[in-house]
Short mmCIF file of C-alpha atoms and ligand atoms in Angstrom, two decimals:
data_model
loop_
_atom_site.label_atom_id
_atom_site.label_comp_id
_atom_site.label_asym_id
_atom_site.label_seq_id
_atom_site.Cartn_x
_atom_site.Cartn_y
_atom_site.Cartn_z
CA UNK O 1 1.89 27.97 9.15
CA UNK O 2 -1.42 29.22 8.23
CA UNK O 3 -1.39 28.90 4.07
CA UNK O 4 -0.80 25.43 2.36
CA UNK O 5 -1.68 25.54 -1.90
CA UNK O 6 -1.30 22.46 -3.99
CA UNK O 7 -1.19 20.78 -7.21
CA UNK O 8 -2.96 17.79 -6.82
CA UNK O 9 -1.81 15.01 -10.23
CA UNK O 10 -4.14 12.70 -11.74
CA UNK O 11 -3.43 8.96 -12.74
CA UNK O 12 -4.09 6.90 -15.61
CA UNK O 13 -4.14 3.36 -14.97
CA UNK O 14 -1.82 1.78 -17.96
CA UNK O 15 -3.19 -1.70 -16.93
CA UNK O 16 -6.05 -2.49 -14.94
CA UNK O 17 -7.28 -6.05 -14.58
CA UNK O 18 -9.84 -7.50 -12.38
CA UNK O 19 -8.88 -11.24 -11.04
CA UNK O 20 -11.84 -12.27 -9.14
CA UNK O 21 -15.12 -11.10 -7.28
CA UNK O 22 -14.54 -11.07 -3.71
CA UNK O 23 -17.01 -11.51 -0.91
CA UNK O 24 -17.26 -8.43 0.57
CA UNK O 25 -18.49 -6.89 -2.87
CA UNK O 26 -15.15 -5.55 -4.12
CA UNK O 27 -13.22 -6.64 -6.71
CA UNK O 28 -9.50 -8.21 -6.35
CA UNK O 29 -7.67 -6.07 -9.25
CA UNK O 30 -3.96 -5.44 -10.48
CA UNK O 31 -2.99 -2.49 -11.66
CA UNK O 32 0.16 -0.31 -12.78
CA UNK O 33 -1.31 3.45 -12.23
CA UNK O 34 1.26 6.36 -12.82
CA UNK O 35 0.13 9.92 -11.99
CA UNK O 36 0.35 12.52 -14.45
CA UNK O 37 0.60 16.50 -14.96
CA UNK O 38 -3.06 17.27 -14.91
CA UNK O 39 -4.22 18.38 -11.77
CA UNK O 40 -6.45 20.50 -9.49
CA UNK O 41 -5.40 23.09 -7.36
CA UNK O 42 -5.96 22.58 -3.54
CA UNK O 43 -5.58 25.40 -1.12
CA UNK O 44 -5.80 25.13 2.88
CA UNK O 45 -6.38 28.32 5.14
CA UNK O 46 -6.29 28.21 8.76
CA UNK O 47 -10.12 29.17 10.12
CA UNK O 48 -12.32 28.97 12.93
CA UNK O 49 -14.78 26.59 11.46
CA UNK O 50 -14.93 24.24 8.53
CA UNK O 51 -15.80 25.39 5.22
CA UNK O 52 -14.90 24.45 1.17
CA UNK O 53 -15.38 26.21 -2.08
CA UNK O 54 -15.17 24.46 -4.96
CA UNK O 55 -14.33 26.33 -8.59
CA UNK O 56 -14.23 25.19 -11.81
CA UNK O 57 -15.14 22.16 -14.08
CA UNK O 58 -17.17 18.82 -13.51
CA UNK O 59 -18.73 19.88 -10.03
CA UNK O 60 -19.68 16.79 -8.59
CA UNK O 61 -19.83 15.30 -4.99
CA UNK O 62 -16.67 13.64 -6.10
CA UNK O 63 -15.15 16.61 -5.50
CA UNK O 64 -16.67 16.91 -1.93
CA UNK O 65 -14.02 14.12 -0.70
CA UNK O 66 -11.98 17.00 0.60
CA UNK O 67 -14.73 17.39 3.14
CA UNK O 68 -14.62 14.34 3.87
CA UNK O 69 -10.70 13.70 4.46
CA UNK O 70 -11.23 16.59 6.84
CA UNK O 71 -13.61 15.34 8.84
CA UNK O 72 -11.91 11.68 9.06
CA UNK O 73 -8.22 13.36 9.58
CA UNK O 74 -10.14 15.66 12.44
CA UNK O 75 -11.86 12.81 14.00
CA UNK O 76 -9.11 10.62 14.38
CA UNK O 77 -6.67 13.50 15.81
CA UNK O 78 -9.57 14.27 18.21
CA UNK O 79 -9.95 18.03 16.79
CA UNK O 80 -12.66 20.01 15.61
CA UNK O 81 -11.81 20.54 11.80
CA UNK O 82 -10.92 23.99 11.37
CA UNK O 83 -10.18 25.40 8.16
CA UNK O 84 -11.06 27.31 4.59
CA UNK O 85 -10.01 24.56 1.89
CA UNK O 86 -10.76 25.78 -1.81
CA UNK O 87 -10.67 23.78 -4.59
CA UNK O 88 -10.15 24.51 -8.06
CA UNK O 89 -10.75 22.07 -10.43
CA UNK O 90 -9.08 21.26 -14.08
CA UNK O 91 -9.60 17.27 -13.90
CA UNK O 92 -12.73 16.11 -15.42
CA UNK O 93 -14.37 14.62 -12.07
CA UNK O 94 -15.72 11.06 -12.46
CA UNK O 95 -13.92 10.26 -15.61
CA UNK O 96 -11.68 7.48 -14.55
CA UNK O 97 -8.65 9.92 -13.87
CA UNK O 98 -8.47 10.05 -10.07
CA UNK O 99 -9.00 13.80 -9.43
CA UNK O 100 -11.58 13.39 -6.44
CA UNK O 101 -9.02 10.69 -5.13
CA UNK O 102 -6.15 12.65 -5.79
CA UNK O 103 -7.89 15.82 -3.72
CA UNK O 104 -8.91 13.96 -0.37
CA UNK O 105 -5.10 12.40 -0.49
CA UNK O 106 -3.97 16.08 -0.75
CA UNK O 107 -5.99 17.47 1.98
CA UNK O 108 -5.02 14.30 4.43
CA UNK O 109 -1.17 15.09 3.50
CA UNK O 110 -1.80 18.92 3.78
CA UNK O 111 -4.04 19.19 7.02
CA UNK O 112 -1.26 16.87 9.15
CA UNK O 113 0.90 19.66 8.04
CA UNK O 114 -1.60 22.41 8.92
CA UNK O 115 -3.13 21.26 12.01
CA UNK O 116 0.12 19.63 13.15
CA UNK O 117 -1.34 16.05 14.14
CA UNK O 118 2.09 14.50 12.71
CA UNK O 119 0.57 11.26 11.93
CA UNK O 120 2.86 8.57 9.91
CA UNK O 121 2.33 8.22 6.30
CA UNK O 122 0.82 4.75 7.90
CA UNK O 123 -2.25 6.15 9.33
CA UNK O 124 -2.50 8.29 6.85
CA UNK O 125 -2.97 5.76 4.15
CA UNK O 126 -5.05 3.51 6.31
CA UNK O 127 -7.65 6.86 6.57
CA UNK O 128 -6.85 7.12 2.82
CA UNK O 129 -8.30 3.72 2.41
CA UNK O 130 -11.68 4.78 4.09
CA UNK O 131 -12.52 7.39 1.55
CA UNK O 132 -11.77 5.06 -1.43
CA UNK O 133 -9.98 2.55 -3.34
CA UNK O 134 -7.44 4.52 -4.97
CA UNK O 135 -7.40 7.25 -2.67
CA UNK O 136 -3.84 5.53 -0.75
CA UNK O 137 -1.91 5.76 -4.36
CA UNK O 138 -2.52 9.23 -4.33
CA UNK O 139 -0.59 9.67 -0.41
CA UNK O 140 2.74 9.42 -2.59
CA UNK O 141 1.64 8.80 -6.59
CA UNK O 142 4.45 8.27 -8.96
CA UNK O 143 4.05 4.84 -11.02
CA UNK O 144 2.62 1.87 -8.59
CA UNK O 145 1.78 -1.82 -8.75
CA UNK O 146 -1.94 -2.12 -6.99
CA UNK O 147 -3.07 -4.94 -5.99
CA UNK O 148 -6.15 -6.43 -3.59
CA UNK O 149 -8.79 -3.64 -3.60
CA UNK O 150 -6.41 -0.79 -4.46
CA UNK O 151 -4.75 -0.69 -1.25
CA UNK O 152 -1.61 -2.68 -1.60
CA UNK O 153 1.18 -0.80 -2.93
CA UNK O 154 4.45 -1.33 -4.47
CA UNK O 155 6.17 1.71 -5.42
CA UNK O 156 7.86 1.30 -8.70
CA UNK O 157 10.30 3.32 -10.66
CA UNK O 158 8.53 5.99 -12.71
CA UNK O 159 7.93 6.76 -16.40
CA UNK O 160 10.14 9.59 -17.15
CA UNK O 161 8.37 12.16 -18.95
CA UNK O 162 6.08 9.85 -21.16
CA UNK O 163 3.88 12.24 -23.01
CA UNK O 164 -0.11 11.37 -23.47
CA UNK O 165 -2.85 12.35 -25.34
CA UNK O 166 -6.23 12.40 -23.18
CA UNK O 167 -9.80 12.64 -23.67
CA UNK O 168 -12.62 13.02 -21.44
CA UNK O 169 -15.82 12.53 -23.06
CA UNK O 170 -18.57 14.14 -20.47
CA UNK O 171 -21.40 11.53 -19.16
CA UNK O 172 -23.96 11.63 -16.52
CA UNK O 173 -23.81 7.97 -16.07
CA UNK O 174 -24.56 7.84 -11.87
CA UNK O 175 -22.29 5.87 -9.29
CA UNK O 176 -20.42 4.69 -12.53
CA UNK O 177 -18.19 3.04 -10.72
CA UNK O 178 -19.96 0.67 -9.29
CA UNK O 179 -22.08 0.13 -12.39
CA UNK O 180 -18.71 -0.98 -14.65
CA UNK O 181 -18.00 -3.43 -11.82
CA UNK O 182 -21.10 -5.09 -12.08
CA UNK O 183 -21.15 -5.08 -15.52
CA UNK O 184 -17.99 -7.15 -15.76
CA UNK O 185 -18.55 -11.36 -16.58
CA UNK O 186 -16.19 -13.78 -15.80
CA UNK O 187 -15.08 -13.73 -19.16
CA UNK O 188 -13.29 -10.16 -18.11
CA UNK O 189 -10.81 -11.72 -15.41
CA UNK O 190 -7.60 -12.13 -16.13
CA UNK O 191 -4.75 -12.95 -14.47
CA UNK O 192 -3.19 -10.58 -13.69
CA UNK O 193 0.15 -11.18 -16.06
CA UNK O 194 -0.41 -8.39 -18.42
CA UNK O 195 -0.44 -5.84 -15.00
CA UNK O 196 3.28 -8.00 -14.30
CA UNK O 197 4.57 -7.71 -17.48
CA UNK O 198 4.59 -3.67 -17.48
CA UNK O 199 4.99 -3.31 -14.31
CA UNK O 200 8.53 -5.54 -15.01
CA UNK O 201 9.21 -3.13 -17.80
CA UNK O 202 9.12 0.15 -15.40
CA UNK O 203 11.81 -2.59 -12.19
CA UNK O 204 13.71 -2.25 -15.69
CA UNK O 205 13.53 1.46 -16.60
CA UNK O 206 12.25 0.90 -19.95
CA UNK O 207 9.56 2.39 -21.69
CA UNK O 208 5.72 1.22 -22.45
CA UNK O 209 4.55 0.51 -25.46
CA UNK O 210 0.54 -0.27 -26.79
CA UNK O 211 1.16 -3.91 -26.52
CA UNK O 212 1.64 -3.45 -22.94
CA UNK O 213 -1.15 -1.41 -22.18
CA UNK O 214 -4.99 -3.09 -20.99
CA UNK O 215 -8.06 -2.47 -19.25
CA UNK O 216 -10.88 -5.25 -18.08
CA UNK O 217 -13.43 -2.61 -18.39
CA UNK O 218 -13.02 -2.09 -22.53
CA UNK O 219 -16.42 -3.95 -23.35
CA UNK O 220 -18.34 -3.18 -20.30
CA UNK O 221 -18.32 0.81 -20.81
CA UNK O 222 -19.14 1.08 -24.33
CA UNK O 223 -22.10 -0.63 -22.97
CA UNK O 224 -22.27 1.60 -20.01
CA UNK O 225 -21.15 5.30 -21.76
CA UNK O 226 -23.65 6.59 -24.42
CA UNK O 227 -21.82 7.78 -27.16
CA UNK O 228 -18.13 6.43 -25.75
CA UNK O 229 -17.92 4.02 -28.90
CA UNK O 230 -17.86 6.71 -31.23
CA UNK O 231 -15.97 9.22 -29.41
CA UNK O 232 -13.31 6.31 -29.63
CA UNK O 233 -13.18 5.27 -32.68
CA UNK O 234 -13.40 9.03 -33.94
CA UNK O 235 -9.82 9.61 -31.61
CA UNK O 236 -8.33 6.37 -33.12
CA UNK O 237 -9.07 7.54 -36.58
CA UNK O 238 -7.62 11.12 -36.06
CA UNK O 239 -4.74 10.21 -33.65
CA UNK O 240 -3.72 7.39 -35.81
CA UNK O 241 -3.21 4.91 -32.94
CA UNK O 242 -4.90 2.93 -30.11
CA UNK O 243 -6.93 4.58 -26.79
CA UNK O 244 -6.60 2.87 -24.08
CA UNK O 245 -9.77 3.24 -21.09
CA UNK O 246 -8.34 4.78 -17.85
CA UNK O 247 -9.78 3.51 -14.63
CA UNK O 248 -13.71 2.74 -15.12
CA UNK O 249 -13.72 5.65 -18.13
CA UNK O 250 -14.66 6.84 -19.64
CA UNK O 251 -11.12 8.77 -19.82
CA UNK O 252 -9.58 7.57 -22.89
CA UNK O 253 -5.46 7.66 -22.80
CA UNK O 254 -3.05 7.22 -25.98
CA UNK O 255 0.90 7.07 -26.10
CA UNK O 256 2.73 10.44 -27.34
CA UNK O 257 6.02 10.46 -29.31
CA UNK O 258 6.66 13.15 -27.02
CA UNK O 259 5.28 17.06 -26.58
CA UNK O 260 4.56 18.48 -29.65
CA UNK O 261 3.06 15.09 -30.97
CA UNK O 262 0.91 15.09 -27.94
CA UNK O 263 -0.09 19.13 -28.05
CA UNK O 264 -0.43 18.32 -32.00
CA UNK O 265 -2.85 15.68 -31.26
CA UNK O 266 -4.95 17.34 -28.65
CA UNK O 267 -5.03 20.45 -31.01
CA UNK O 268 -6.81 18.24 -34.06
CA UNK O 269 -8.98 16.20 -31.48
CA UNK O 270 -10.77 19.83 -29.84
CA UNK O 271 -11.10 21.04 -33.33
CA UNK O 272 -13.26 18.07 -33.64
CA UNK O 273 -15.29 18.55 -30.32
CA UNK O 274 -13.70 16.21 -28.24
CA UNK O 275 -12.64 17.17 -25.01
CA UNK O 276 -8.79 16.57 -24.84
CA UNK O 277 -5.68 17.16 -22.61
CA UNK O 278 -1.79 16.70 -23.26
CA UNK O 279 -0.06 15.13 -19.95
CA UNK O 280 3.17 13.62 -18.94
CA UNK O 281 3.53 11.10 -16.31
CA UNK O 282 4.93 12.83 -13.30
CA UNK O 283 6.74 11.34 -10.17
CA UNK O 284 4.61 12.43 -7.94
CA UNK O 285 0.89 12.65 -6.46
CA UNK O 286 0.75 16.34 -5.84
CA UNK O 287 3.49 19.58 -5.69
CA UNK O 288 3.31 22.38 -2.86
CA UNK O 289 2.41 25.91 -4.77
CA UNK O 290 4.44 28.35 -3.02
CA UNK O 291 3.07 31.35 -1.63
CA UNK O 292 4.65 34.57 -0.51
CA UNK O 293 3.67 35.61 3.03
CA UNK O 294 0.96 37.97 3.37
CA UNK O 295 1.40 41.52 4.17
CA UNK O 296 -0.46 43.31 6.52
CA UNK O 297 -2.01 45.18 4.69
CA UNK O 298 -1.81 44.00 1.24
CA UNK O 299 -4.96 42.35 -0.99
CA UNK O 300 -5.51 38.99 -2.20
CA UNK O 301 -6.14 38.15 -5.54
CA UNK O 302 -7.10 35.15 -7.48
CA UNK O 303 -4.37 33.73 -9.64
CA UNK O 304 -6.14 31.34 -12.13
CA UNK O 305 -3.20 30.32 -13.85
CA UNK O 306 -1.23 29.19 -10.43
CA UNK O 307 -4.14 27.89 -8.81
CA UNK O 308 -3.23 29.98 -5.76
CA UNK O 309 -3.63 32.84 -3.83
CA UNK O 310 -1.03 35.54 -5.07
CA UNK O 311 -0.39 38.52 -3.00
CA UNK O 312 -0.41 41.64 -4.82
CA UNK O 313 1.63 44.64 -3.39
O1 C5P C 401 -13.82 2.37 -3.28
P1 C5P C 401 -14.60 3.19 -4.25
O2 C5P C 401 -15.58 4.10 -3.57
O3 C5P C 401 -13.76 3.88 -5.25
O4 C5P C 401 -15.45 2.14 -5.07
C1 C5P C 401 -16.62 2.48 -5.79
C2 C5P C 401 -17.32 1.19 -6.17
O5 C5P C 401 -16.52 0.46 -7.11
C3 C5P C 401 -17.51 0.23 -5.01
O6 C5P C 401 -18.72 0.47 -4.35
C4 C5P C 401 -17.54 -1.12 -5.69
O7 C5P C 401 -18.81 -1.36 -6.24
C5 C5P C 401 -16.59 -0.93 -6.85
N1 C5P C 401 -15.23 -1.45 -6.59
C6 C5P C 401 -15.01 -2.82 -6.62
N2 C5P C 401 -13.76 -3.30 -6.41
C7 C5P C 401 -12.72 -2.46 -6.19
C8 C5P C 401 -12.93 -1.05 -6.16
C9 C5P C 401 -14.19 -0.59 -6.37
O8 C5P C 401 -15.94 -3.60 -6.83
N3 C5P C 401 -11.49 -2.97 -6.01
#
């Protein structure tokens, strides 16, 4: 095997609570994150060195954690990373929606396949955990309880086809991240409870509703995000219904009746200027794009729809 291409999903988080600051400088959270049809395109070529190309929106050194997964996978296998990895991406990087997470899971999945290391699912969430918090969600995706810094995982059955309505207001805010964190007080924590309640409603196989949705960081990042306040209360106001934060934002999520309501909504929200996606949860973290073998002597060419390489004949 020389070719791997992939979708790689994105997540919201439909809860995310913060319990308590720990000592090591991370936060203890709780979580119920579901991927969802927005992705990036990931595509792996065998080579004789290292080397990555990234296309597309948001450029960021995010994005560079495919890099990075190489290197780690490489290192640990005892190989010297070889291979072309191009990445196109569609998921607005540092906006609370996973993509750069997403991508380094998909290269650690794709690159045991490529390089043949054949290490456990294990090892590869343990390397997973190394390149950040919610980078071990995205080995499998689907809908997950998360707990402890991100890395403690209990699979859960998945949302089936719940349409959303997304927008990604841009910022420049640097290491955001780590800025909502610390701009969390006490008064933020919670329990935990709200994260158990939904996640008992998906162990049920019934559906979400606003009431069950929450996020600690709601008054820290319209603090944090210039112009994220308005931006929300503008989607409210046109949507007709609440916006939930995904992640740290400043990603802002809302329930869909289903489709069209979501397509309808994401129509009327870009005619006002705000950036805006329709998604579905999906039940898993990525999908392999197939590719037809090449020919000898046939002639690549860029597919931007498929996020692939196509052959042409
Ligand atoms: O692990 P990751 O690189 O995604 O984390 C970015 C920053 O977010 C960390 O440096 C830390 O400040 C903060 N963080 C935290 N508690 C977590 C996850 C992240 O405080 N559970």
């Amino acid at each position: 095997m020389t070719h791997l291409g992939y979708r790689c999903y994105a997540k919201v988080n439909l809860t995310l609570e913060v319990l308590r600051r720990r000592d090591d400088g991370y936060h203890d959270l709780a979580s119920l994150v579901h991927t969802i049809s927005l992705a990036d395109g990931l595509h792996m070529e065998s080579a004789n060195t290292l080397s990555s190309h990234i296309e597309g929106l948001d450029i960021t050194a995010e994005s560079n954690l495919v890099t990075r997964a190489a290197h780690v996978l490489a290192s640990t296998a005892n190989l010297s990373p070889q291979v072309e990895l191009r990445l196109v991406k569609r998921i607005p990087a540092a906006a609370g929606l996973g993509g750069g997470s997403s991508d380094a899971a998909t290269a650690l999945v794709g690159l045991n396949r490529l390089w043949g290391t054949r290490l456990a699912t294990s090892d590869l969430a343990r390397l997973a955990a190394t390149l950040g918090s919610d980078v071990p969600f995205f080995i499998d995706g689907g809908a997950a309880l998360m707990t402890a810094r991100g890395e403690h995982l209990e699979i859960l059955p998945p949302l089936s086809g719940q349409w959303l309505i997304l927008v990604t207001p841009p910022h420049a805010v640097a290491a955001k991240t780590a800025q909502l964190y610390s701009a969390l007080e006490p008064t933020d924590f919670s329990s935990g409870a709200a994260t158990e309640r939904a996640a008992l409603r998906l162990r049920q196989r019934l559906p979400l509703s606003e009431e069950h949705l929450f996020n600690v960081f709601t008054r820290a990042a319209r603090h944090v995000f210039p112009g994220l306040a308005d931006a929300w209360t503008a989607a409210e106001r046109i949507c007709a219904r609440r916006f939930f934060l995904s992640g740290a934002g400043p990603a802002l999520f809302a329930l869909a009746v289903d489709r069209a309501d979501a397509h309808r909504q994401q129509t009327s929200l870009a005619q006002l200027g705000l950036p805006a996606f329709a998604a579905r949860t999906v039940r898993h973290a990525r999908t392999a794009i197939r590719l037809r073998p090449t020919p000898p002597s046939g002639t690549l060419k860029r597919d931007p729809r498929a996020l692939c390489l196509v052959v042409q004949w």
